[in-house]
Rosetta silent file (secondary structure, phi, psi, omega in degrees, C-alpha in Angstrom):
SEQUENCE: MTDKYASLYSPCRLCGRSCLADRRTGKAGFCGEDARLRIAWAGIHRGEEPVICGAGGSGAVFFSGCTLKCFFCQNGQISRQGMGRVVSVSEFAGICLSLRDRGAENINLVTGTHFLPSIAEGIFRAQKSGLDLPVVWNSSGYDTADDVELLSEFVDVFVPDLKTLDDSLASALFGAPDYPRTAAEALRKIARKRPLVFAGDSLRSGLIVRHLVLPGLLDNTREVLAWFAENLKDRALISVMFQYTPVETSGEAGPGIPGEWTRRITKAEYDTTLELLDRL
SCORE:     score description
SCORE:     0.000 S_00000001
   1 L     0.000  135.311 -177.405  114.061  116.744  108.630 S_00000001
   2 L   -71.021  153.996 -177.728  111.144  118.543  107.087 S_00000001
   3 H   -59.479  -31.011  177.855  108.265  119.708  109.333 S_00000001
   4 H   -48.784  -40.700 -178.550  105.984  117.420  107.365 S_00000001
   5 H   -95.080  -43.164 -174.465  107.540  114.392  108.895 S_00000001
   6 H   -57.524  -37.075 -177.000  109.110  115.765  112.069 S_00000001
   7 H   -66.324  -17.265  175.092  105.707  116.867  113.476 S_00000001
   8 H   -66.904  -12.258 -179.638  104.546  113.166  113.536 S_00000001
   9 H   -84.785  -12.654 -175.018  106.818  112.642  116.547 S_00000001
  10 L  -142.697  118.414  -12.072  104.913  115.084  118.740 S_00000001
  11 L   -71.283  144.683 -171.051  102.498  114.076  120.156 S_00000001
  12 L   -79.667  125.882  175.853  103.444  110.590  119.061 S_00000001
  13 L  -131.863   29.966 -171.947  100.678  108.327  117.555 S_00000001
  14 L   -74.399  -19.485  175.370  102.967  106.283  115.310 S_00000001
  15 L  -130.851  179.318  178.844  101.932  102.976  116.638 S_00000001
  16 L   -59.479  -21.086  177.953   98.864  101.480  118.235 S_00000001
  17 L   -63.864  -36.274 -179.176  100.013  102.540  121.699 S_00000001
  18 L    47.175   51.957 -174.289   99.401  106.203  120.754 S_00000001
  19 L   -70.910  -10.322  174.722  101.492  107.178  123.823 S_00000001
  20 L    61.090   19.727  175.794  101.432  110.932  122.879 S_00000001
  21 L   -59.959  137.294  175.383  105.026  111.458  123.942 S_00000001
  22 L   -82.923   76.167 -169.972  106.611  114.746  122.876 S_00000001
  23 H   -70.186  -18.170  179.708  109.516  112.922  121.345 S_00000001
  24 H   -73.835  -16.885  177.561  110.950  115.992  119.561 S_00000001
  25 H   -94.620    5.071 -179.219  111.856  117.469  122.990 S_00000001
  26 L    96.766   -0.435  179.333  113.858  114.350  123.846 S_00000001
  27 L   -79.172  136.649  178.729  111.146  112.487  125.747 S_00000001
  28 L   -83.393  138.487  172.293  111.129  108.808  125.038 S_00000001
  29 L   -81.226 -173.364  175.074  107.929  107.061  123.965 S_00000001
  30 L   -52.649  -36.646  179.440  106.764  103.592  125.020 S_00000001
  31 L   -58.941  -17.854  177.783  109.244  102.347  122.380 S_00000001
  32 L    96.136    4.477 -170.624  112.056  103.654  124.493 S_00000001
  33 L  -123.880  144.798  169.546  113.179  106.167  121.768 S_00000001
  34 L   -91.427 -157.424 -178.372  113.005  109.895  121.263 S_00000001
  35 L   -80.459   -2.914 -179.668  113.035  111.449  117.763 S_00000001
  36 L   -81.687  124.311 -179.635  116.683  110.777  117.039 S_00000001
  37 L   -62.184  126.650 -178.489  116.960  107.897  114.521 S_00000001
  38 E  -126.171  131.311 -178.113  118.829  104.973  116.069 S_00000001
  39 E  -118.587  131.528  177.947  120.171  101.896  114.183 S_00000001
  40 E   -94.672  -31.910 -178.556  121.372   98.712  115.873 S_00000001
  41 E  -166.534  146.840  174.210  122.746   96.861  112.892 S_00000001
  42 E  -143.885  139.728 -178.575  122.794   96.974  109.033 S_00000001
  43 E   172.078 -178.546  178.030  124.086   94.413  106.580 S_00000001
  44 E   -81.174  119.554 -173.778  123.271   91.682  104.144 S_00000001
  45 E  -113.355  123.460 -177.299  120.815   89.253  105.813 S_00000001
  46 L  -112.161   13.374 -178.729  120.228   85.798  104.320 S_00000001
  47 L   -98.594    8.126  177.654  117.898   84.505  106.951 S_00000001
  48 L   -84.842 -178.959  174.521  114.656   85.905  105.657 S_00000001
  49 L   -57.021  145.234 -177.696  112.042   84.155  103.482 S_00000001
  50 H   -55.974  -35.155 -176.341  113.569   82.949  100.183 S_00000001
  51 H   -72.154  -10.342  175.560  111.322   85.238   98.175 S_00000001
  52 H   -96.181  -43.858 -175.175  112.899   88.229  100.044 S_00000001
  53 H   -69.925  -44.883 -175.746  116.503   87.061  100.151 S_00000001
  54 L    60.199 -153.337 -178.203  117.007   86.054   96.554 S_00000001
  55 L   -87.390  -28.630 -175.082  120.539   85.353   95.518 S_00000001
  56 L   -92.727   -6.052 -177.096  122.138   88.543   96.910 S_00000001
  57 L    83.600  161.352  177.881  120.541   88.562  100.381 S_00000001
  58 E   -94.207  138.029 -179.542  118.370   91.244  101.863 S_00000001
  59 E   -81.151   84.505 -168.319  119.824   94.635  102.756 S_00000001
  60 E   -93.219  140.415  173.793  118.517   94.699  106.371 S_00000001
  61 E  -126.860  113.850 -177.609  118.505   97.640  108.687 S_00000001
  62 E   -97.678  129.247  179.555  117.472   96.895  112.329 S_00000001
  63 E   -98.081  144.434 -179.575  116.175   99.909  114.250 S_00000001
  64 L   -73.228  149.085  177.129  116.650  100.272  118.058 S_00000001
  65 L    87.968  167.894 -179.258  113.598  100.064  120.268 S_00000001
  66 L  -161.525  154.456 -177.819  110.142   98.448  119.781 S_00000001
  67 L   -95.694   -4.039  177.393  106.467   99.252  120.092 S_00000001
  68 L  -113.589  -49.341  179.004  105.585   95.857  121.658 S_00000001
  69 L    65.556   44.797  177.424  108.558   94.688  123.708 S_00000001
  70 L   -58.652  139.473 -176.522  107.515   91.035  124.022 S_00000001
  71 L   -68.063  -16.550 -177.948  109.214   89.451  126.964 S_00000001
  72 L  -101.941   17.132 -174.559  110.215   86.463  124.832 S_00000001
  73 L   -62.128  132.691  174.079  111.853   88.564  122.036 S_00000001
  74 L   -81.380  -14.425  177.402  114.964   86.928  120.592 S_00000001
  75 L  -106.637   40.581 -175.146  116.340   90.305  119.648 S_00000001
  76 H   -54.918  -30.610 -179.244  116.001   91.685  123.190 S_00000001
  77 H   -64.987  -25.026  177.684  119.216   93.572  122.996 S_00000001
  78 H   -91.713  -49.529 -173.210  117.734   95.727  120.229 S_00000001
  79 H   -73.339  -35.088 -171.535  114.074   95.836  121.272 S_00000001
  80 L  -121.770  -21.892 -170.886  114.442   96.217  125.063 S_00000001
  81 L  -108.017    8.317  169.647  118.096   96.886  125.992 S_00000001
  82 L    77.902   12.652  178.941  118.900   99.964  123.883 S_00000001
  83 L   -61.962  136.499  176.379  121.531   98.517  121.591 S_00000001
  84 L   139.540  174.979  178.273  122.251  100.925  118.717 S_00000001
  85 E  -136.818  155.167  177.125  123.600  104.391  117.789 S_00000001
  86 E   -74.732  137.793  178.029  122.143  107.609  116.607 S_00000001
  87 L  -135.054  151.864  177.132  122.446  108.319  112.885 S_00000001
  88 L   -80.929  168.517  176.017  121.228  111.312  110.856 S_00000001
  89 H   -59.996  -43.356 -178.294  118.650  111.004  108.093 S_00000001
  90 H   -65.672  -41.983 -178.196  121.380  111.536  105.515 S_00000001
  91 H   -67.202  -34.485  174.835  123.621  108.867  107.049 S_00000001
  92 H   -63.691  -41.080  176.463  120.709  106.392  106.942 S_00000001
  93 H   -57.648  -46.964 -178.138  120.144  107.234  103.313 S_00000001
  94 H   -60.160  -39.416  179.110  123.867  106.551  102.696 S_00000001
  95 H   -61.101  -41.030  174.617  123.543  103.181  104.459 S_00000001
  96 H   -61.681  -39.673  176.697  120.766  102.119  102.088 S_00000001
  97 H   -65.301  -39.073  175.879  122.899  103.108   99.141 S_00000001
  98 H   -59.998  -45.073  176.478  125.786  101.164  100.543 S_00000001
  99 H   -60.651  -40.129  172.268  123.676   98.061  100.905 S_00000001
 100 H   -59.116  -41.885  178.159  122.668   98.382   97.274 S_00000001
 101 H   -63.043  -25.473  179.384  126.318   98.597   96.274 S_00000001
 102 L   -86.677    2.956  175.101  127.029   95.447   98.201 S_00000001
 103 L    98.050   17.496 -178.707  124.534   93.499   96.056 S_00000001
 104 L   -64.925  144.785  177.465  121.439   93.557   98.328 S_00000001
 105 L   -75.972  -28.021 -172.371  118.191   92.402   96.622 S_00000001
 106 L  -161.542  174.677  170.073  116.198   94.948   98.503 S_00000001
 107 E  -105.151  111.011 -172.296  116.193   97.467  101.503 S_00000001
 108 E  -110.735  108.930 -174.508  114.620   95.628  104.446 S_00000001
 109 E   -94.190  112.362 -169.778  113.541   97.957  107.265 S_00000001
 110 E  -103.978  117.806  173.285  113.212   95.987  110.446 S_00000001
 111 L    62.441   56.777 -175.176  111.082   97.150  113.424 S_00000001
 112 L  -117.830   11.371 -177.325  111.004  100.789  112.405 S_00000001
 113 H   -47.412  -43.912 -177.298  107.453  101.906  113.164 S_00000001
 114 H   -77.430   -7.586  171.136  108.393  104.335  115.822 S_00000001
 115 H  -116.039   24.854 -175.812  110.926  106.013  113.468 S_00000001
 116 H   -52.643  -46.204 -176.067  108.573  106.102  110.430 S_00000001
 117 H   -65.255  -36.937  177.405  108.957  109.837  109.748 S_00000001
 118 H   -68.995  -39.165 -176.082  112.791  109.674  109.735 S_00000001
 119 H   -64.978  -45.281 -178.978  112.770  106.469  107.692 S_00000001
 120 H   -54.635  -52.152 -177.880  110.370  107.978  105.071 S_00000001
 121 H   -66.797  -32.921 -179.713  112.578  110.963  104.534 S_00000001
 122 H   -69.721  -37.829  177.244  115.765  108.896  104.415 S_00000001
 123 H   -69.516  -41.466  179.221  114.360  106.523  101.778 S_00000001
 124 H   -60.695  -38.924  178.924  113.107  109.450   99.663 S_00000001
 125 H   -70.521  -46.844  177.289  116.656  110.975   99.812 S_00000001
 126 H   -56.964  -41.739  178.670  118.223  107.717   98.906 S_00000001
 127 H   -64.480  -38.742  173.977  115.878  107.267   95.960 S_00000001
 128 H   -58.810  -26.725 -177.855  116.776  110.750   94.763 S_00000001
 129 L   -95.994    9.389  173.273  120.398  109.591   94.888 S_00000001
 130 L   108.556    7.950  175.525  119.664  106.534   92.745 S_00000001
 131 L   -71.766  125.243 -176.713  118.297  103.839   95.020 S_00000001
 132 L  -131.838   25.821  178.142  116.101  101.706   92.840 S_00000001
 133 L   -86.656  152.102  168.403  115.627   98.568   95.010 S_00000001
 134 L   -63.315  142.505  177.515  112.315   97.315   96.360 S_00000001
 135 E  -104.323  130.201  178.662  111.680   98.417   99.951 S_00000001
 136 E  -108.168  134.565  178.926  110.556   95.891  102.549 S_00000001
 137 E  -111.624  119.409 -172.630  108.767   96.904  105.738 S_00000001
 138 E  -119.838  109.719 -168.420  109.338   94.268  108.391 S_00000001
 139 E  -139.249  172.948 -179.589  107.299   94.957  111.556 S_00000001
 140 L   -74.766   -9.034 -179.944  105.601   93.608  114.609 S_00000001
 141 L    92.218    2.310  179.939  102.191   94.219  112.993 S_00000001
 142 L   -92.545   36.343  178.075  101.335   97.112  115.413 S_00000001
 143 L   -88.301  138.512  174.578  101.070   99.555  112.503 S_00000001
 144 L   -84.028  166.301  173.856   98.061  101.756  112.202 S_00000001
 145 H   -57.768  -36.551  177.820   95.968  102.409  109.135 S_00000001
 146 H   -65.175  -35.861  176.122   97.493  105.940  109.002 S_00000001
 147 H   -58.428  -52.028 -176.641  101.006  104.268  109.063 S_00000001
 148 H   -58.329  -38.359  173.752  100.048  102.143  106.125 S_00000001
 149 H   -55.948  -48.979  177.185   99.000  105.211  104.219 S_00000001
 150 H   -71.381  -40.693 -179.725  102.399  106.836  104.574 S_00000001
 151 H   -57.052  -33.097 -178.512  104.294  103.557  104.160 S_00000001
 152 L   -66.091   -9.834  178.645  102.487  103.025  100.771 S_00000001
 153 L   -76.801  -26.661 -173.882  104.408  106.030   99.421 S_00000001
 154 L  -140.956   -2.309 -178.289  107.689  104.105   99.531 S_00000001
 155 L  -101.429  134.079  179.193  107.241  100.472  100.607 S_00000001
 156 L  -100.477  -40.286 -173.733  106.864   97.697   98.069 S_00000001
 157 E  -125.524  128.742  175.330  106.695   94.513  100.169 S_00000001
 158 E  -105.070  130.934  177.669  105.091   94.406  103.716 S_00000001
 159 E  -136.472   76.096  179.654  106.173   91.624  106.084 S_00000001
 160 E   -89.257  150.941  170.006  104.246   92.265  109.380 S_00000001
 161 E   -73.520  150.812  156.913  103.753   89.780  112.185 S_00000001
 162 L  -124.169   93.303 -168.005  100.319   88.623  113.174 S_00000001
 163 L   -75.653  -43.249 -174.151  101.118   87.465  116.661 S_00000001
 164 L  -161.048  156.809  170.650   97.580   86.837  117.973 S_00000001
 165 L  -119.981   18.401  179.453   93.925   87.784  117.284 S_00000001
 166 L  -103.279  116.070 -178.092   92.965   87.232  120.970 S_00000001
 167 H   -60.458  -45.874 -179.071   92.517   90.484  122.882 S_00000001
 168 H   -60.859  -43.265 -179.465   93.135   88.770  126.264 S_00000001
 169 H   -69.907  -40.854  178.077   96.303   87.093  125.051 S_00000001
 170 H   -65.851  -34.675  174.501   97.593   90.304  123.502 S_00000001
 171 H   -61.877  -49.827 -173.446   96.892   92.151  126.815 S_00000001
 172 H   -70.224  -35.822 -177.977   98.749   89.474  128.750 S_00000001
 173 H   -78.644  -44.451 -175.911  101.762   89.155  126.397 S_00000001
 174 H  -141.759   22.275  167.453  102.548   92.800  125.585 S_00000001
 175 L    65.189   29.690 -179.227   99.872   94.922  127.321 S_00000001
 176 L  -132.267   77.353 -173.944   98.144   95.811  124.033 S_00000001
 177 L   -65.045  -18.365  178.173   94.528   94.428  124.009 S_00000001
 178 L   -85.597   -3.076 -176.044   93.909   96.476  120.809 S_00000001
 179 H   -54.851  -46.812 -175.912   96.723   94.730  118.918 S_00000001
 180 H   -61.400  -44.430 -179.953   94.409   92.246  117.156 S_00000001
 181 H   -61.976  -48.812 -172.519   92.023   94.913  115.850 S_00000001
 182 H   -64.561  -48.499 -174.811   94.932   97.360  114.844 S_00000001
 183 H   -63.542  -46.371 -177.453   96.899   94.536  113.100 S_00000001
 184 H   -62.500  -41.314  178.708   93.908   93.073  111.219 S_00000001
 185 H   -63.861  -40.717  178.160   92.794   96.470  109.958 S_00000001
 186 H   -64.993  -37.756 -176.113   96.296   97.234  108.722 S_00000001
 187 H   -67.349  -43.713  176.867   96.660   93.876  107.007 S_00000001
 188 H   -61.150  -40.370 -177.764   93.461   94.261  105.072 S_00000001
 189 H   -67.673  -39.985  177.404   94.473   97.686  103.924 S_00000001
 190 H   -62.704  -44.004 -178.485   97.874   96.507  102.806 S_00000001
 191 H   -59.535  -34.122  178.697   96.439   93.610  100.833 S_00000001
 192 H   -75.458  -29.565  179.837   94.269   96.106   98.962 S_00000001
 193 H   -84.590  -30.283 -173.931   97.201   98.385   98.219 S_00000001
 194 L  -130.908   87.042  171.332   99.878   95.881   97.385 S_00000001
 195 L   -68.603  153.724 -177.223   98.789   92.829   95.257 S_00000001
 196 L   -65.468  127.163  176.410  101.373   90.052   94.902 S_00000001
 197 E  -132.930  125.056  176.552  103.876   90.706   92.125 S_00000001
 198 E  -112.894  154.909  170.802  106.820   88.430   91.445 S_00000001
 199 E  -127.130  100.737 -169.080  109.914   88.756   89.272 S_00000001
 200 L    65.345 -124.923  178.160  111.098   85.198   88.877 S_00000001
 201 L  -100.025    7.782  179.352  111.271   83.750   92.381 S_00000001
 202 E  -101.201  137.305  176.322  111.583   87.118   94.055 S_00000001
 203 E   -81.376  119.940  177.652  108.615   89.035   95.542 S_00000001
 204 E   -98.975  -18.275  178.695  108.619   92.658   94.250 S_00000001
 205 E  -158.474  148.599  176.832  105.391   93.829   95.679 S_00000001
 206 E   131.230 -171.718 -171.936  102.840   92.374   98.112 S_00000001
 207 E  -123.808  126.141  172.590  102.195   91.113  101.645 S_00000001
 208 E  -119.639  117.899  178.389  103.758   88.331  103.645 S_00000001
 209 E   -95.784  125.251 -179.847  102.107   87.734  106.971 S_00000001
 210 E   -99.968  142.986  178.505  104.325   86.119  109.603 S_00000001
 211 E  -140.435  124.272  173.057  103.087   84.102  112.515 S_00000001
 212 E   -93.162  117.092  172.946  105.268   82.564  115.316 S_00000001
 213 L   -65.683  126.661 -178.991  103.861   79.347  116.795 S_00000001
 214 L  -108.770  144.475 -173.066  104.176   79.744  120.592 S_00000001
 215 L   -67.686  131.854  172.261  104.564   76.782  122.974 S_00000001
 216 L    79.771    9.463 -177.234  101.351   75.696  124.626 S_00000001
 217 L  -130.759   44.607  176.449   99.176   78.193  122.558 S_00000001
 218 H   -61.210  -29.478  175.119   98.149   76.141  119.519 S_00000001
 219 H   -63.953  -28.532  177.192   94.715   77.536  119.686 S_00000001
 220 H   -65.513  -45.474 -179.498   96.171   80.951  119.072 S_00000001
 221 H   -63.429  -43.541  178.559   97.812   79.638  115.874 S_00000001
 222 H   -55.128  -42.746  176.816   94.616   77.994  114.828 S_00000001
 223 H   -61.936  -45.945 -178.884   92.742   81.272  115.102 S_00000001
 224 H   -63.870  -45.726 -176.123   95.337   83.205  113.172 S_00000001
 225 H   -69.557  -33.904  172.006   95.538   80.699  110.288 S_00000001
 226 H   -56.779  -48.513 -177.185   91.618   80.589  110.099 S_00000001
 227 H   -63.666  -42.207 -177.185   91.510   84.383  109.842 S_00000001
 228 H   -63.259  -47.427  177.728   94.170   84.424  107.203 S_00000001
 229 H   -52.859  -43.968 -178.152   92.382   81.754  105.167 S_00000001
 230 H   -72.354  -34.778 -168.965   89.112   83.752  105.345 S_00000001
 231 H  -108.098  -25.816 -171.599   90.575   87.254  104.731 S_00000001
 232 H  -136.273    6.674  173.778   93.781   87.063  102.804 S_00000001
 233 L   -51.363  128.993  179.533   94.018   83.607  101.041 S_00000001
 234 L    74.024   -6.954  178.435   95.323   84.160   97.483 S_00000001
 235 L  -109.729  -12.615 -178.786   95.916   87.815   98.260 S_00000001
 236 L  -152.953  168.953  172.904   99.023   87.446  100.481 S_00000001
 237 E   -99.383  151.981  172.276  101.596   84.874  101.561 S_00000001
 238 E  -114.417  133.584  174.688  101.807   83.254  104.979 S_00000001
 239 E  -121.662  109.544  179.300  105.081   82.466  106.729 S_00000001
 240 E   -95.544  130.143 -174.037  104.625   80.240  109.722 S_00000001
 241 E  -115.068  139.037 -176.069  107.591   80.207  112.046 S_00000001
 242 L  -118.915   12.981 -165.730  108.566   77.520  114.574 S_00000001
 243 L   -93.559   24.224  178.723  111.839   78.880  115.940 S_00000001
 244 L   -54.214  132.054 -178.914  110.557   80.043  119.322 S_00000001
 245 L  -130.085  123.568  173.829  113.561   79.749  121.698 S_00000001
 246 L   -56.266  136.771  177.513  113.456   80.319  125.483 S_00000001
 247 L  -120.436  171.309 -179.759  115.492   83.394  126.494 S_00000001
 248 H   -53.388  -45.910 -177.079  116.502   84.761  129.919 S_00000001
 249 H   -72.822   -1.562  176.913  113.440   86.991  130.027 S_00000001
 250 H   -62.959  -19.346  178.101  111.107   84.089  129.536 S_00000001
 251 H   -71.241  -14.496  176.200  110.956   83.932  133.358 S_00000001
 252 H   -74.682   -2.014 -176.838  109.063   87.236  133.173 S_00000001
 253 H   -57.400  -45.974  173.911  106.029   85.467  131.895 S_00000001
 254 L    81.483  162.730 -174.575  104.570   85.187  135.386 S_00000001
 255 L   -66.407  -24.972  179.101  101.766   82.935  136.658 S_00000001
 256 L   -87.912    0.144 -177.761   99.006   84.841  134.863 S_00000001
 257 L  -102.612  122.799 -178.676  100.331   84.544  131.386 S_00000001
 258 L   -70.091  163.821 -179.592   99.316   81.356  129.433 S_00000001
 259 L   109.740  167.224 -177.477  101.877   79.316  127.523 S_00000001
 260 L  -126.877   82.086 -163.886  104.863   77.238  128.368 S_00000001
 261 L   -72.543  -14.483 -175.913  107.777   79.600  127.883 S_00000001
 262 L   -91.344    6.625  178.542  110.682   77.463  129.027 S_00000001
 263 L  -132.547  165.770  169.663  110.457   74.967  126.253 S_00000001
 264 L   -81.475  179.351  176.302  110.448   74.803  122.435 S_00000001
 265 L   -69.697  137.852 -177.467  107.746   73.751  120.135 S_00000001
 266 L   -88.980  165.623 -179.131  107.002   70.046  120.383 S_00000001
 267 H   -67.137  -33.681  175.161  106.776   67.714  117.305 S_00000001
 268 H   -61.014  -42.597  178.557  103.063   67.282  118.021 S_00000001
 269 H   -69.542  -40.308  176.299  102.506   71.037  117.859 S_00000001
 270 H   -55.408  -57.566 -177.758  104.581   71.198  114.671 S_00000001
 271 H   -56.857  -38.912 -177.702  102.601   68.395  112.993 S_00000001
 272 H   -70.592  -35.328  176.469   99.263   69.786  114.056 S_00000001
 273 H   -69.727  -32.745  176.025  100.154   73.196  112.572 S_00000001
 274 H   -69.266  -33.693  174.530  101.091   71.596  109.273 S_00000001
 275 H   -62.157  -41.933  177.066   97.685   69.789  109.314 S_00000001
 276 H   -60.218  -40.216 -177.840   96.006   73.132  109.871 S_00000001
 277 H   -63.354  -50.626 -176.479   97.850   74.673  106.911 S_00000001
 278 H   -59.278  -43.097 -175.560   96.808   71.779  104.640 S_00000001
 279 H   -71.407  -36.850 -174.617   93.145   71.968  105.734 S_00000001
 280 L   -87.219    0.000    0.000   92.833   75.784  105.622 S_00000001
């Protein structure tokens, strides 16, 4: 890896945590990872939004570790439990080319903020070797404005979460009270840099903001949707998700964390969210 990118690992400020870990020496950051690129899974993924999947499916690459580590994560094996193996930047570039050859509509980089330098170099190498697919950046939303600047060099479609705009809730859920400010700043910047562009039914450039409705926290969803309507309406797409499912670690919520983590979304919460979408 070139020094231009490798130096971004030490001290590490790649996400809003800015943990300053010297990851090039083998020290893990908050994400649980050092500077060695690790991948948990790669393949054709058909479970994304239709404008991403298209006919051929999305060429997804899931990266090990996470900058948030939400206790209710459905991909806990990847984000919290270390699933994955080390790959070189060249091997990663080869994986992207292989996904292209298998008919993928795009290269979909899932939860890779903490590996941004390695990913950037790998994508550039793959492009020099003929990769001509749109690149999708699929993240937790804890990307900084500096991240967006680098990502804009090679990412076409951004698909970040907007989990909450409540500082107290962000602090309770994943110990990151600055998440709302960091995420909102990045979203505004992305919308300026990537206007919506479609080719048929497929999104070729632009921003999709994802929001997961959480049980017992409908006020959180109301705040997020109102913010989106005021700041990003007609400039981005919104993807509201209702698939929250209790997992074993839901018991880690503790008495001080709001929400009702042992149940799914109720029909009343679902219907109210649809009403909010119609109204906003």
